[in-house]
Amino acid sequence: MAKPLISSRAAQLAGSARVPGDKSISHRALMFGALAVGESTVTGLLEGDDVLRTAACMRALGAEVERLPDGSWRLYGRGVGGLTEPTDVLDMGNSGTGARLLMGLVASHPFTSFFTGDASLRSRPMRRVSDPLSRMGARFVSRDGGRLPMAVVGAERPTPITYELPVASAQVKSAILLAGLNTPGETTVIEREATRDHTELMLRNFGATVRVEAAEGGGLAITVTGYPELTGRAVVVPADPSSAAFPTVAALLVEGSEIRLPGVGINPLRAGLYQTLRDMGADIRFDNTRDQAGEPVADLVVRASRLKGIDVPAERAPSMIDEYPILAVAASFAEGTTRMSGLGELRVKESDRLAAMARGLAACGVAVEETQDTLIVHGTGRIPAGDATIATHFDHRIAMSFLVMGMASARPVAVDDAEAIDTSFPNFVALMNGLGGKIGAAE
Ligand code: S3P
């Protein structure tokens, strides 16, 4: 059932709010805990639909995964190579990360598993993982175009590969490295553009040997050594910088606002949005910067700011790939033009985000231009009209971006279906309204 919401102009945002745990790190904590020997605990896990699917799948693959009464999670893993054949289809819901990383994990286990997902996930490209994993010895039977549903016949005798990523994708990198855990010898991924390194950091933390070196010809070569003994760990998940992006931009746009967001991950390979907003004139402070189980975190303090349009360098895209929708909203309130390039990957996310943003912003009265991989927003420094109902295409980040748009536009902005927000930010509406937002059910 669709869940339409409407967001109206807010007076001023104030207060402190803890955004949910990092989605990327939450998926990995569950997967690595399921591979480790002994007990792992995870605190701050994102309990959104995407991550809960991964928890269910790790159980289906033989691990013990349990939520404790205090809200933390406890796992007893199977040891590397110890996953067992699932008795039913693995339904990854809306989650590209869950699907691609798990395909990597099972690709080097000698059993067959079946993957599916919702309509959005079933339309997304999977050859980017099945191609390299086939080279390691796994076999895949998929729908036309390499789409889910898909059967993965894991390799009996996996072979290590050296693989250069054709697209800058942490999901593909991670899938190969995870397959490399249950593969003899060394498996290497070469990336020409650095992508988020949560897999590398957390694998090391669990006891794997992961080497990161300069690659010949530029970029990085990341090598994992097969058959490590992973041991149970306590993982503390930072608040998600991709989720914090929504209250951050709302506070920048709503006059007189000042908010605090504690414990947000600021891994440099994830923090491109914050750099970009500062380049546009945003007042964002990182207080109390510290290290949390290998990941840098800080308390964010955000004050309403006048923004100016800028050219966002294409090289920055991997460090803020999920943040372009909300950046485009910020750009709509800025004075001057913001050019965002190198965005081809946005077309194959939970929806075609480039098209969804261009259409939605135009409906709100913003002057936008769209090419195959560029989004140009012409800000005037005046408040956009709003007064539109946006098609979200079951994409959480499109829904949240336009609800933020409504908080600062002249007239309300509605979204046709906000259901997908639960995949990554289940308490989004309560949190935003707690800071002073006015988001409610639409007719
Ligand atoms: C993710 C990587 C990104 C990102 C996704 C999460 C991850 O995808 O869009 O939300 O956890 O590795 P790509 O690496 O495929 O761009």
PDB file of N, CA, C and O in Angstrom, residues 61 79-86 103-113 136-139 152-158 179 182-183 227:
ATOM      1  N   LEU A  61      21.721 -18.948   6.024  1.00  0.00           N
ATOM      2  CA  LEU A  61      22.996 -19.541   5.601  1.00  0.00           C
ATOM      3  C   LEU A  61      23.703 -20.219   6.775  1.00  0.00           C
ATOM      4  O   LEU A  61      24.859 -20.618   6.661  1.00  0.00           O
ATOM      5  N   GLY A  79      32.491 -19.592  10.755  1.00  0.00           N
ATOM      6  CA  GLY A  79      33.879 -19.728  10.294  1.00  0.00           C
ATOM      7  C   GLY A  79      33.926 -19.576   8.780  1.00  0.00           C
ATOM      8  O   GLY A  79      32.946 -19.887   8.085  1.00  0.00           O
ATOM      9  N   VAL A  80      35.056 -19.076   8.262  1.00  0.00           N
ATOM     10  CA  VAL A  80      35.185 -18.883   6.807  1.00  0.00           C
ATOM     11  C   VAL A  80      34.985 -20.225   6.106  1.00  0.00           C
ATOM     12  O   VAL A  80      35.587 -21.223   6.483  1.00  0.00           O
ATOM     13  N   GLY A  81      34.122 -20.237   5.103  1.00  0.00           N
ATOM     14  CA  GLY A  81      33.852 -21.478   4.363  1.00  0.00           C
ATOM     15  C   GLY A  81      32.759 -22.317   4.994  1.00  0.00           C
ATOM     16  O   GLY A  81      32.387 -23.357   4.467  1.00  0.00           O
ATOM     17  N   GLY A  82      32.209 -21.868   6.117  1.00  0.00           N
ATOM     18  CA  GLY A  82      31.268 -22.697   6.860  1.00  0.00           C
ATOM     19  C   GLY A  82      29.793 -22.432   6.592  1.00  0.00           C
ATOM     20  O   GLY A  82      28.941 -23.039   7.222  1.00  0.00           O
ATOM     21  N   LEU A  83      29.489 -21.532   5.673  1.00  0.00           N
ATOM     22  CA  LEU A  83      28.070 -21.267   5.394  1.00  0.00           C
ATOM     23  C   LEU A  83      27.436 -22.515   4.786  1.00  0.00           C
ATOM     24  O   LEU A  83      28.115 -23.299   4.111  1.00  0.00           O
ATOM     25  N   THR A  84      26.135 -22.694   5.034  1.00  0.00           N
ATOM     26  CA  THR A  84      25.451 -23.899   4.543  1.00  0.00           C
ATOM     27  C   THR A  84      24.329 -23.513   3.582  1.00  0.00           C
ATOM     28  O   THR A  84      23.812 -22.394   3.632  1.00  0.00           O
ATOM     29  N   GLU A  85      23.940 -24.483   2.761  1.00  0.00           N
ATOM     30  CA  GLU A  85      22.968 -24.200   1.696  1.00  0.00           C
ATOM     31  C   GLU A  85      21.625 -23.736   2.274  1.00  0.00           C
ATOM     32  O   GLU A  85      21.041 -24.418   3.118  1.00  0.00           O
ATOM     33  N   PRO A  86      21.125 -22.594   1.806  1.00  0.00           N
ATOM     34  CA  PRO A  86      19.821 -22.134   2.297  1.00  0.00           C
ATOM     35  C   PRO A  86      18.704 -22.987   1.708  1.00  0.00           C
ATOM     36  O   PRO A  86      18.789 -23.417   0.554  1.00  0.00           O
ATOM     37  N   MET A 103      26.050 -12.380  -2.840  1.00  0.00           N
ATOM     38  CA  MET A 103      26.400 -13.201  -4.007  1.00  0.00           C
ATOM     39  C   MET A 103      27.890 -13.509  -4.000  1.00  0.00           C
ATOM     40  O   MET A 103      28.304 -14.618  -4.327  1.00  0.00           O
ATOM     41  N   GLY A 104      28.686 -12.532  -3.615  1.00  0.00           N
ATOM     42  CA  GLY A 104      30.120 -12.761  -3.513  1.00  0.00           C
ATOM     43  C   GLY A 104      30.433 -13.823  -2.475  1.00  0.00           C
ATOM     44  O   GLY A 104      31.206 -14.757  -2.722  1.00  0.00           O
ATOM     45  N   LEU A 105      29.800 -13.697  -1.323  1.00  0.00           N
ATOM     46  CA  LEU A 105      30.075 -14.662  -0.244  1.00  0.00           C
ATOM     47  C   LEU A 105      29.759 -16.091  -0.665  1.00  0.00           C
ATOM     48  O   LEU A 105      30.550 -17.002  -0.441  1.00  0.00           O
ATOM     49  N   VAL A 106      28.568 -16.295  -1.274  1.00  0.00           N
ATOM     50  CA  VAL A 106      28.171 -17.676  -1.582  1.00  0.00           C
ATOM     51  C   VAL A 106      28.874 -18.199  -2.837  1.00  0.00           C
ATOM     52  O   VAL A 106      28.912 -19.412  -3.048  1.00  0.00           O
ATOM     53  N   ALA A 107      29.441 -17.296  -3.637  1.00  0.00           N
ATOM     54  CA  ALA A 107      30.058 -17.730  -4.906  1.00  0.00           C
ATOM     55  C   ALA A 107      31.222 -18.695  -4.678  1.00  0.00           C
ATOM     56  O   ALA A 107      31.546 -19.492  -5.561  1.00  0.00           O
ATOM     57  N   SER A 108      31.860 -18.627  -3.510  1.00  0.00           N
ATOM     58  CA  SER A 108      32.977 -19.547  -3.256  1.00  0.00           C
ATOM     59  C   SER A 108      32.596 -20.621  -2.227  1.00  0.00           C
ATOM     60  O   SER A 108      33.463 -21.185  -1.568  1.00  0.00           O
ATOM     61  N   HIS A 109      31.298 -20.874  -2.084  1.00  0.00           N
ATOM     62  CA  HIS A 109      30.820 -21.993  -1.256  1.00  0.00           C
ATOM     63  C   HIS A 109      30.196 -23.031  -2.189  1.00  0.00           C
ATOM     64  O   HIS A 109      29.443 -22.645  -3.097  1.00  0.00           O
ATOM     65  N   PRO A 110      30.443 -24.317  -1.936  1.00  0.00           N
ATOM     66  CA  PRO A 110      30.011 -25.349  -2.896  1.00  0.00           C
ATOM     67  C   PRO A 110      28.533 -25.716  -2.746  1.00  0.00           C
ATOM     68  O   PRO A 110      28.196 -26.860  -2.495  1.00  0.00           O
ATOM     69  N   PHE A 111      27.647 -24.759  -2.876  1.00  0.00           N
ATOM     70  CA  PHE A 111      26.219 -25.054  -2.883  1.00  0.00           C
ATOM     71  C   PHE A 111      25.502 -24.050  -3.769  1.00  0.00           C
ATOM     72  O   PHE A 111      26.100 -23.076  -4.237  1.00  0.00           O
ATOM     73  N   THR A 112      24.225 -24.307  -3.981  1.00  0.00           N
ATOM     74  CA  THR A 112      23.433 -23.452  -4.875  1.00  0.00           C
ATOM     75  C   THR A 112      22.478 -22.608  -4.058  1.00  0.00           C
ATOM     76  O   THR A 112      21.853 -23.108  -3.120  1.00  0.00           O
ATOM     77  N   SER A 113      22.384 -21.325  -4.407  1.00  0.00           N
ATOM     78  CA  SER A 113      21.388 -20.475  -3.738  1.00  0.00           C
ATOM     79  C   SER A 113      20.659 -19.642  -4.791  1.00  0.00           C
ATOM     80  O   SER A 113      21.159 -19.455  -5.909  1.00  0.00           O
ATOM     81  N   MET A 136      35.925 -16.673 -11.061  1.00  0.00           N
ATOM     82  CA  MET A 136      36.433 -17.397  -9.887  1.00  0.00           C
ATOM     83  C   MET A 136      35.864 -18.813  -9.825  1.00  0.00           C
ATOM     84  O   MET A 136      36.202 -19.583  -8.926  1.00  0.00           O
ATOM     85  N   GLY A 137      34.939 -19.139 -10.738  1.00  0.00           N
ATOM     86  CA  GLY A 137      34.444 -20.516 -10.815  1.00  0.00           C
ATOM     87  C   GLY A 137      32.974 -20.686 -10.491  1.00  0.00           C
ATOM     88  O   GLY A 137      32.438 -21.791 -10.621  1.00  0.00           O
ATOM     89  N   ALA A 138      32.293 -19.616 -10.074  1.00  0.00           N
ATOM     90  CA  ALA A 138      30.858 -19.745  -9.785  1.00  0.00           C
ATOM     91  C   ALA A 138      30.079 -19.718 -11.097  1.00  0.00           C
ATOM     92  O   ALA A 138      30.595 -19.250 -12.126  1.00  0.00           O
ATOM     93  N   ARG A 139      28.843 -20.262 -11.063  1.00  0.00           N
ATOM     94  CA  ARG A 139      27.980 -20.185 -12.251  1.00  0.00           C
ATOM     95  C   ARG A 139      26.679 -19.484 -11.873  1.00  0.00           C
ATOM     96  O   ARG A 139      26.212 -19.598 -10.732  1.00  0.00           O
ATOM     97  N   VAL A 152      22.742 -18.912  -8.053  1.00  0.00           N
ATOM     98  CA  VAL A 152      24.206 -18.887  -7.943  1.00  0.00           C
ATOM     99  C   VAL A 152      24.664 -20.296  -7.575  1.00  0.00           C
ATOM    100  O   VAL A 152      24.304 -20.813  -6.519  1.00  0.00           O
ATOM    101  N   VAL A 153      25.422 -20.898  -8.493  1.00  0.00           N
ATOM    102  CA  VAL A 153      25.998 -22.212  -8.204  1.00  0.00           C
ATOM    103  C   VAL A 153      27.431 -21.947  -7.769  1.00  0.00           C
ATOM    104  O   VAL A 153      28.295 -21.584  -8.575  1.00  0.00           O
ATOM    105  N   GLY A 154      27.663 -22.090  -6.482  1.00  0.00           N
ATOM    106  CA  GLY A 154      28.976 -21.746  -5.926  1.00  0.00           C
ATOM    107  C   GLY A 154      30.071 -22.672  -6.442  1.00  0.00           C
ATOM    108  O   GLY A 154      29.815 -23.830  -6.789  1.00  0.00           O
ATOM    109  N   ALA A 155      31.278 -22.152  -6.513  1.00  0.00           N
ATOM    110  CA  ALA A 155      32.406 -22.927  -7.046  1.00  0.00           C
ATOM    111  C   ALA A 155      32.819 -24.028  -6.070  1.00  0.00           C
ATOM    112  O   ALA A 155      32.919 -23.790  -4.863  1.00  0.00           O
ATOM    113  N   GLU A 156      33.059 -25.247  -6.621  1.00  0.00           N
ATOM    114  CA  GLU A 156      33.609 -26.341  -5.793  1.00  0.00           C
ATOM    115  C   GLU A 156      35.064 -26.032  -5.450  1.00  0.00           C
ATOM    116  O   GLU A 156      35.516 -26.263  -4.338  1.00  0.00           O
ATOM    117  N   ARG A 157      35.778 -25.539  -6.479  1.00  0.00           N
ATOM    118  CA  ARG A 157      37.194 -25.209  -6.271  1.00  0.00           C
ATOM    119  C   ARG A 157      37.449 -23.796  -6.778  1.00  0.00           C
ATOM    120  O   ARG A 157      37.911 -23.602  -7.902  1.00  0.00           O
ATOM    121  N   PRO A 158      37.128 -22.798  -5.963  1.00  0.00           N
ATOM    122  CA  PRO A 158      37.274 -21.415  -6.426  1.00  0.00           C
ATOM    123  C   PRO A 158      38.729 -21.067  -6.734  1.00  0.00           C
ATOM    124  O   PRO A 158      39.647 -21.573  -6.074  1.00  0.00           O
ATOM    125  N   ALA A 179      34.270 -13.158  -1.832  1.00  0.00           N
ATOM    126  CA  ALA A 179      34.468 -14.469  -2.463  1.00  0.00           C
ATOM    127  C   ALA A 179      35.905 -14.939  -2.221  1.00  0.00           C
ATOM    128  O   ALA A 179      36.168 -16.131  -2.012  1.00  0.00           O
ATOM    129  N   ASN A 182      37.073 -17.359   0.898  1.00  0.00           N
ATOM    130  CA  ASN A 182      37.025 -18.838   0.890  1.00  0.00           C
ATOM    131  C   ASN A 182      37.675 -19.403  -0.378  1.00  0.00           C
ATOM    132  O   ASN A 182      37.211 -20.379  -0.942  1.00  0.00           O
ATOM    133  N   THR A 183      38.718 -18.722  -0.835  1.00  0.00           N
ATOM    134  CA  THR A 183      39.432 -19.081  -2.059  1.00  0.00           C
ATOM    135  C   THR A 183      40.914 -19.167  -1.704  1.00  0.00           C
ATOM    136  O   THR A 183      41.404 -18.306  -0.966  1.00  0.00           O
ATOM    137  N   TYR A 227      41.328 -17.952   3.201  1.00  0.00           N
ATOM    138  CA  TYR A 227      41.212 -18.775   4.412  1.00  0.00           C
ATOM    139  C   TYR A 227      41.739 -18.122   5.688  1.00  0.00           C
ATOM    140  O   TYR A 227      42.464 -18.758   6.456  1.00  0.00           O
TER     141      TYR A 227
END
